[in-house]
Coordinates of C-alpha atoms in Angstrom, one line a residue:
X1 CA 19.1 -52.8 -41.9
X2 CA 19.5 -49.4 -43.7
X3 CA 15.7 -49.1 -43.8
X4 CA 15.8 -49.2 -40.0
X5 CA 18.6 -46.6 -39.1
X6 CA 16.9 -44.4 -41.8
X7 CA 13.6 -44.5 -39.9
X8 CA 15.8 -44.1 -36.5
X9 CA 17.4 -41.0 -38.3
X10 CA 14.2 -39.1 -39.5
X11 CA 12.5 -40.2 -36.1
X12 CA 15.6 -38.1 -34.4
X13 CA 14.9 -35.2 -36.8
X14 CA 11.3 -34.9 -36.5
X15 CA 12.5 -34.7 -32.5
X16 CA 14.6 -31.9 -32.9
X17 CA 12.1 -30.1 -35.0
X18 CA 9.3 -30.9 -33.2
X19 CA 11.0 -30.1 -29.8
X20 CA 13.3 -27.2 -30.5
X21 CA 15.8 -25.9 -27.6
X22 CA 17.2 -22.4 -27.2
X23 CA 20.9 -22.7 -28.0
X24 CA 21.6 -20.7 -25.0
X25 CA 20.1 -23.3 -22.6
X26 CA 19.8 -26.9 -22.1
X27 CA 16.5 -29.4 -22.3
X28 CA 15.4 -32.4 -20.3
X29 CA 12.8 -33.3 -22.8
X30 CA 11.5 -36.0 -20.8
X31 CA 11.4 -33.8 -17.7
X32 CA 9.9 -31.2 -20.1
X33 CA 12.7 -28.9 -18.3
X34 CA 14.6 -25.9 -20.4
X35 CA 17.9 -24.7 -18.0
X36 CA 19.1 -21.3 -19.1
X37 CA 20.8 -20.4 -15.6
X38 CA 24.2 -18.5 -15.8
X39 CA 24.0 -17.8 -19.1
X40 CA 23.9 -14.0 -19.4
X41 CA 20.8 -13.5 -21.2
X42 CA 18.9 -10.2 -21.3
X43 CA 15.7 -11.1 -22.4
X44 CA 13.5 -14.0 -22.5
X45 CA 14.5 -17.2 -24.6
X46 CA 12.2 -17.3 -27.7
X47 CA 10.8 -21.0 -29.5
X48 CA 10.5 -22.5 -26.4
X49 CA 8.6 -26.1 -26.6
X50 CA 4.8 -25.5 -25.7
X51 CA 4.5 -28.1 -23.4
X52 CA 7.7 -27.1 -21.4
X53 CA 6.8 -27.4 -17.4
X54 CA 10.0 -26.0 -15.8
X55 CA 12.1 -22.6 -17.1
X56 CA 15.4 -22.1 -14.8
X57 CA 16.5 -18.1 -15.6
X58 CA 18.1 -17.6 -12.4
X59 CA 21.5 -15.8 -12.3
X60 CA 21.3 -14.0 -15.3
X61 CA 21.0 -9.8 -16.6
X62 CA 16.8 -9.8 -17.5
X63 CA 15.9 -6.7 -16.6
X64 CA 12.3 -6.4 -17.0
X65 CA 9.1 -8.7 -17.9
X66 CA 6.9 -7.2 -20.7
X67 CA 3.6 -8.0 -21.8
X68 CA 2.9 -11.8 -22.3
X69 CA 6.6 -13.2 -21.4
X70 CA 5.6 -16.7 -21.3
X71 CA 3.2 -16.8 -24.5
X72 CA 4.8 -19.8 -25.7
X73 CA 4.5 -21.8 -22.5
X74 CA 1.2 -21.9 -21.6
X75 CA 1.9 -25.5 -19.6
X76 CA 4.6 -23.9 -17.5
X77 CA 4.7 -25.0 -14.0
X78 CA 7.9 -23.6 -12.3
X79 CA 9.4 -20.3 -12.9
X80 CA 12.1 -18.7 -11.6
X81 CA 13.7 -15.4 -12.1
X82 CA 15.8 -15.8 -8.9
X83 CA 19.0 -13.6 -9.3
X84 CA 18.6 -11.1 -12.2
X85 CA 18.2 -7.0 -12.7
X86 CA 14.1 -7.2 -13.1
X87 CA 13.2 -3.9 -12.3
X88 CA 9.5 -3.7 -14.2
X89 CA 7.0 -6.5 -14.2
X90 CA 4.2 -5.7 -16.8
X91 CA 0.9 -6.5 -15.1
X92 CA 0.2 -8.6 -18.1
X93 CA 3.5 -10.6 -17.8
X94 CA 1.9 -13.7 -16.9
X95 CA -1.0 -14.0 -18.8
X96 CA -1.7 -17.0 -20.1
X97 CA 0.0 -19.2 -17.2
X98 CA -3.5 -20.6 -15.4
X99 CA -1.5 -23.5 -14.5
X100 CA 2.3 -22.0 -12.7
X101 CA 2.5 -23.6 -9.4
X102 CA 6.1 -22.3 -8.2
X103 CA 6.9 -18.2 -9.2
X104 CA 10.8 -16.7 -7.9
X105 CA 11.2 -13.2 -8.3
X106 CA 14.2 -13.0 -5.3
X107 CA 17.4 -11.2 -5.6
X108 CA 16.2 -8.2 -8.0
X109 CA 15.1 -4.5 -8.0
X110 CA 11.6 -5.0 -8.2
X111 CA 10.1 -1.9 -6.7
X112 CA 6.2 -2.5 -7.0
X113 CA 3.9 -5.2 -8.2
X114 CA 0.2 -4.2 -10.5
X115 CA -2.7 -6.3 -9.0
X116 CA -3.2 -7.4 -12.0
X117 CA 0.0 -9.1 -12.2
X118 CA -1.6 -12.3 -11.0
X119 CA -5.2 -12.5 -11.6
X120 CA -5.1 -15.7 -14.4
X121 CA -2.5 -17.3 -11.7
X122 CA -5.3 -19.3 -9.6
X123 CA -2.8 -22.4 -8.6
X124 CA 0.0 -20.7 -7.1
X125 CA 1.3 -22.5 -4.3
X126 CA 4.8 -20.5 -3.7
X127 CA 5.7 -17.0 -4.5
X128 CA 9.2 -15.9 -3.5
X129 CA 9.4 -12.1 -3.3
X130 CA 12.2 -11.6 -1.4
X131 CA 15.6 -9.1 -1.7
X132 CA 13.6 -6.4 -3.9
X133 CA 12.7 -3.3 -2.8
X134 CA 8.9 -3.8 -2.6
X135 CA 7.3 -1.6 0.2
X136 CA 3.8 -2.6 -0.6
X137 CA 1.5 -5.0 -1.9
X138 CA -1.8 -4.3 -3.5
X139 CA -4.9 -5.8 -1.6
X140 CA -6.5 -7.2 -4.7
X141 CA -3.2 -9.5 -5.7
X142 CA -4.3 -11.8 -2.6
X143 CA -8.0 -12.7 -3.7
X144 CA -5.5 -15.0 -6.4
X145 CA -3.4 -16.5 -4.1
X146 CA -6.0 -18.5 -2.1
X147 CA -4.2 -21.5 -2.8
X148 CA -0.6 -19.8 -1.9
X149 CA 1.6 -22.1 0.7
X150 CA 4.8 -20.5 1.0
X151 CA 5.0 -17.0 0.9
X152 CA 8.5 -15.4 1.0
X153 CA 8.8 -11.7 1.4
X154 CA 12.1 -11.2 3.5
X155 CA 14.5 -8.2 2.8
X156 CA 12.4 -5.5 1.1
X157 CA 10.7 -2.2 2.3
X158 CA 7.8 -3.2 4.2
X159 CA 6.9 -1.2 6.8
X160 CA 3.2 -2.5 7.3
X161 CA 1.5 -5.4 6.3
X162 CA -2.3 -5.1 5.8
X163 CA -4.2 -8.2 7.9
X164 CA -6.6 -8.0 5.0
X165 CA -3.8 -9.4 2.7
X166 CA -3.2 -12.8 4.9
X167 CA -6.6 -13.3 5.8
X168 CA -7.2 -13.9 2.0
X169 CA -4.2 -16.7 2.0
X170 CA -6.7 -19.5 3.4
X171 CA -3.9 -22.5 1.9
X172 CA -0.7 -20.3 4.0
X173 CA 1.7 -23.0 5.7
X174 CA 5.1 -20.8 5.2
X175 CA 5.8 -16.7 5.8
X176 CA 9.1 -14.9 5.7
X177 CA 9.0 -11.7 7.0
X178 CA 12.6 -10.8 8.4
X179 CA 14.8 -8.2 7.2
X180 CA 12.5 -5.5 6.8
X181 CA 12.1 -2.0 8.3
X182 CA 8.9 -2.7 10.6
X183 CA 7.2 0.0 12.0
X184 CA 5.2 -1.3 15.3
X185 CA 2.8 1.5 15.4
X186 CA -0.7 0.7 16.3
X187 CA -1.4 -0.2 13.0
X188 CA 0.8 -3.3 13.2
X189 CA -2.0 -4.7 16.2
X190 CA -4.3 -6.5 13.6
X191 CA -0.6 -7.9 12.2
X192 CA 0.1 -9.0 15.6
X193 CA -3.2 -10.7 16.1
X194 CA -3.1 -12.1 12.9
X195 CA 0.2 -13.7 13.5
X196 CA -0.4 -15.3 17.2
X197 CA -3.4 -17.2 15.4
X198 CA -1.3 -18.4 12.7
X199 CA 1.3 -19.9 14.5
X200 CA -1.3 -21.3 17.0
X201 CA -2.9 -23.2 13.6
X202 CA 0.5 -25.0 13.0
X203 CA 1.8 -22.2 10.3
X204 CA 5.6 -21.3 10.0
X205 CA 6.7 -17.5 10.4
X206 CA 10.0 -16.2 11.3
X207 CA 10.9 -12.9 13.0
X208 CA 9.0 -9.6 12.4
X209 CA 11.8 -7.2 14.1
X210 CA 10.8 -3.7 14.7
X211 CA 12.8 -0.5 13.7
X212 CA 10.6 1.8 14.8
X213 CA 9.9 3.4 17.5
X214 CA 12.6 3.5 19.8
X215 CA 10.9 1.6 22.3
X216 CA 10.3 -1.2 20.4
X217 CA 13.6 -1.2 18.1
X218 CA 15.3 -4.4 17.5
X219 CA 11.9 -6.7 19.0
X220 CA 10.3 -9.2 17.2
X221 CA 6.9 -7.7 17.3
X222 CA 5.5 -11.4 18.0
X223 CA 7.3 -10.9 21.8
X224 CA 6.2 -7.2 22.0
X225 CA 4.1 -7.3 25.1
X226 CA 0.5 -5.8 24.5
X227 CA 1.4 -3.3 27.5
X228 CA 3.3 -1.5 25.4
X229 CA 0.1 -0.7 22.4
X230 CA -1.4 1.5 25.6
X231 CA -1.0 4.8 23.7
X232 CA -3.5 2.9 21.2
X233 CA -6.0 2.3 23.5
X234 CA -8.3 5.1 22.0
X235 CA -8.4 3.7 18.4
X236 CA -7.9 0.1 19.2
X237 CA -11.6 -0.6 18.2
X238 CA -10.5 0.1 14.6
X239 CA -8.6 -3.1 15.0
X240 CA -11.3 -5.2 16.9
X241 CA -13.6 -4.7 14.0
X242 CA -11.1 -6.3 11.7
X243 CA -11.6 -9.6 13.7
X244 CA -15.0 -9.5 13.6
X245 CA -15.6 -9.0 9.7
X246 CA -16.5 -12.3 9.0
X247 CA -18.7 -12.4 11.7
X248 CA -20.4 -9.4 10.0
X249 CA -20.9 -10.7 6.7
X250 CA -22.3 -13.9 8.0
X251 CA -25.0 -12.0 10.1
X252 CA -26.0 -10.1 7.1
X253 CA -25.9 -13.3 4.7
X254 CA -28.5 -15.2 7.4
X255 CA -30.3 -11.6 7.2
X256 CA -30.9 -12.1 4.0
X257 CA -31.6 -15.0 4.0
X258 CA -34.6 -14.8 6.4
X259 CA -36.2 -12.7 4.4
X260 CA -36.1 -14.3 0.8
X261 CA -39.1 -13.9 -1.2
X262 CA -41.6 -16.7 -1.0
X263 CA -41.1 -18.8 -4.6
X264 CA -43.6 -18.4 -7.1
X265 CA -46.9 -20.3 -6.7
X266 CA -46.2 -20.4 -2.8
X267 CA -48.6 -17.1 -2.3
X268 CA -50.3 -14.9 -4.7
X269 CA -50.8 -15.8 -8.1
X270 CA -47.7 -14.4 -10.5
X271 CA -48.2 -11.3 -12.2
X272 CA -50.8 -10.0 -9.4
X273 CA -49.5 -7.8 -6.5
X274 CA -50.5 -8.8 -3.0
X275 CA -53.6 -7.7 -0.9
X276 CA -51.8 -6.7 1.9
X277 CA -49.1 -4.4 2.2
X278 CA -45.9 -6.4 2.6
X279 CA -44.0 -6.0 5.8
X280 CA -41.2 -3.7 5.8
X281 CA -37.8 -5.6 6.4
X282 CA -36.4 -5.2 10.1
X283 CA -32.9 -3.5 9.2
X284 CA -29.7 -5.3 10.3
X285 CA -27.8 -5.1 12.9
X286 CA -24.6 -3.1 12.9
X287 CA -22.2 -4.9 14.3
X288 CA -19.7 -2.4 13.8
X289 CA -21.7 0.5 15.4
X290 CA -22.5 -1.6 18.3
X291 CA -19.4 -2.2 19.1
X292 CA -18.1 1.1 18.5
X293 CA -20.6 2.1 20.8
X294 CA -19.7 -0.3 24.0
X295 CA -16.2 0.7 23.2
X296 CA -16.7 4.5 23.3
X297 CA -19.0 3.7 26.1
X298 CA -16.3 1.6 28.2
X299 CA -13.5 4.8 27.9
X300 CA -15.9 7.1 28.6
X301 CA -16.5 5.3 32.0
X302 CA -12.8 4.5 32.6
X303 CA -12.0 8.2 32.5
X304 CA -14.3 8.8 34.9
X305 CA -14.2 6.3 36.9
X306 CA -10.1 7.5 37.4
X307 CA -11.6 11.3 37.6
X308 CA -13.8 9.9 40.3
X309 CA -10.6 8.2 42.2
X310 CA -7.9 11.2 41.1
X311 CA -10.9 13.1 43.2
X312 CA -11.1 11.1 46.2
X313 CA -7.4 10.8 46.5
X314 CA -7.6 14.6 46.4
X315 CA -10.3 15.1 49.1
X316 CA -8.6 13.1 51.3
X317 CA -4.9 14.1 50.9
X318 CA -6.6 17.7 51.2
X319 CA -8.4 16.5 54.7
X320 CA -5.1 15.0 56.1
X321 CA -3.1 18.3 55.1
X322 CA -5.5 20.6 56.8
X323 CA -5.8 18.2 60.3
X324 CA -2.7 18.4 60.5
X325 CA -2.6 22.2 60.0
X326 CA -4.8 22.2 62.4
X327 CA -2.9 19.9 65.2
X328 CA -0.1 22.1 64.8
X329 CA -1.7 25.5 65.0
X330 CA -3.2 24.3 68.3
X331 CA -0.1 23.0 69.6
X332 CA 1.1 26.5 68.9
X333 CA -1.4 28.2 70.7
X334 CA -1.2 26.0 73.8
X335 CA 2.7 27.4 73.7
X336 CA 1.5 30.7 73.7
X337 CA -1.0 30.3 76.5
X338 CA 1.5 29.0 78.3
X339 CA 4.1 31.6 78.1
X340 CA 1.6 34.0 78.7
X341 CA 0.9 32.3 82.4
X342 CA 4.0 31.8 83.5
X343 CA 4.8 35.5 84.3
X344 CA 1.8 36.2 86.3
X345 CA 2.2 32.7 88.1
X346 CA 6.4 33.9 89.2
X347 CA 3.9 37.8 90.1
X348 CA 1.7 35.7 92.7
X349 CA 4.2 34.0 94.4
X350 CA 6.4 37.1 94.9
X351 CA 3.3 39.1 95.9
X352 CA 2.6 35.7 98.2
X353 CA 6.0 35.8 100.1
X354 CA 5.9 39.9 100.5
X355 CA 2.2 39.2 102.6
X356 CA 4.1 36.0 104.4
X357 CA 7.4 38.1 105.6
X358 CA 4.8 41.5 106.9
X359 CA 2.8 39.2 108.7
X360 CA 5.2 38.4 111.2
X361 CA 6.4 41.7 111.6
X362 CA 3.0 43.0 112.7
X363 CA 2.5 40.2 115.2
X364 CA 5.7 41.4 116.6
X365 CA 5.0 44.7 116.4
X366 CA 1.5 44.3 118.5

């Protein structure tokens, strides 16, 4: 019996060796969970079990991440930083974490993140982001988030969103975008686009409410009519192009293709150069160019096309003034004529009735 609960006793000890727990915070060790929220730490818990798969920091006074954070937690799934004073990520923070499936970073000061910061993260599935005062995301941070569902970036300093950034998100279900200062220039078209075919594939976004201009303050940019991009019309190709880049790469990848060497043994020997001269390759089309082209083209036209109409409108407002001119003057004239005639009309009548009243008098008279 005493051999038994000695056993049970140094079984219990190897345990707590074996699995040691940061007095500050609490472990689930069959959950493989360590629970540190609320407990005014400053810096990362050290002697952390290696095969821990949750950490729970939130509510606490960490104020930065430095290089290798998580070195002894290379199994950790779920982290979250939710509610600290993180002002400085190191872009090497999370090295070692090629398995972190959930990352929270909201409620802190986190001004900018390195595009570095996530390139051994390749199994991120939510990244929250939001109340910081981020105003920009690096473009390369995306090509590691193709497997990112949920992305949370509300209340921070974003004024544009790159589409580049999204279109890299292929696994995106979940985007939170309200709360910051939008401007709904014409660079925010491709956003637009980008966002109208993401709802229209079943994904989730909330409100994207403009602050500037004026004439778009206070709109959710989704509900922005397109009427009121006109003043982009001129550059709005830039934007076309940007939903035709895959299209682009494809043509050039079945370029290529069609002009792969022929394999070894298929023609001349190896090692000896052909008799004929080989036939230069046709160059590729740009896509790009040609539709710059038909676009430039198409305003061209449309500007004269309305010079054309401003023209005729012109010519005949022009005509109409001068018949009328013309009507009038007439009218004028016939006045003129008229009061001319009227005196020498009242002359031969009184010159009439003179001859009339002598007349008798001279038959009298003979």
């Amino acid at each position: 019996m005493r051999g038994g609960v000695f056993k049970a006793f140094v079984a219990l000890l190897l345990v707590h060796v074996t699995s040691p727990c940061p007095k500050e915070c609490s472990c689930d060790v069959e959950a493989k969970s360590v629970d540190c929220r609320g407990r005014g730490l400053y810096d990362i818990p050290r002697h952390l079990q290696s095969d821990t798969l949750e950490l729970l920091l939130q509510d606490n006074r960490i104020r930065g991440l430095g290089s290798m954070a998580f070195r002894d937690t290379p199994q950790l799934r779920v982290l979250d930083l939710t509610n600290n004073s993180i002002t400085s990520v190191s872009p090497s923070a999370l090295l070692g974490l090629r398995v972190l499936q959930s990352l929270s970073l909201g409620h802190n000061a986190i001004r900018e993140l390195d595009r570095r910061l996530l390139g051994s993260v390749r199994n991120l599935t939510l990244l929250d982001l939001s109340h910081n005062v981020i105003a920009g995301l690096p473009g390369a941070m995306a090509d590691s988030m193709r497997q990112l569902r949920h992305l949370f970036l509300r209340h921070n300093r974003l004024q544009k969103l790159d589409r580049g950034h999204l279109e890299a998100l292929e696994s995106l279900e979940e985007l939170q975008l309200r709360g910051n200062p939008w401007r709904c220039d014409c660079h925010m078209i491709a956003l637009k686009l980008w966002l109208e075919t993401f709802r229209f594939k079943g994904g989730v976004v909330d409100e994207v409410t403009c602050t500037q201009p004026d004439p778009m303050k206070d709109k959710d940019l989704q509900r922005v009519p397109y009427e009121l991009f006109h003043s982009c019309m001129a550059t709005s190709y830039h934007y076309l192009f940007s939903n035709l880049r895959h299209l682009e790469s494809e043509h050039r990848h079945r370029v290529d293709l069609l002009h792969l060497p022929e394999l070894a043994g298929g023609g001349a020997e190896a090692g000896q150069l052909p008799e004929c001269e080989p036939k230069q390759r046709p160059r590729p089309v740009n896509l790009r160019h040609a539709i710059a082209t038909v676009v430039v083209t198409g305003v061209v036209c449309s500007i004269v096309l309305l010079m054309m109409v401003a023209a005729a409108i012109y010519g005949c407002a022009y005509a109409a003034i001068m018949a009328r001119y013309q009507r009038d003057l007439k009218k004028a004239e016939q006045r003129a004529a008229a009061a001319v005639s009227l005196p020498e009309k009242d002359k031969d009548k009184e010159a009439k009735g003179t001859a009339d009243e002598k007349e008798p008098l001279e038959n009298t008279i003979a």
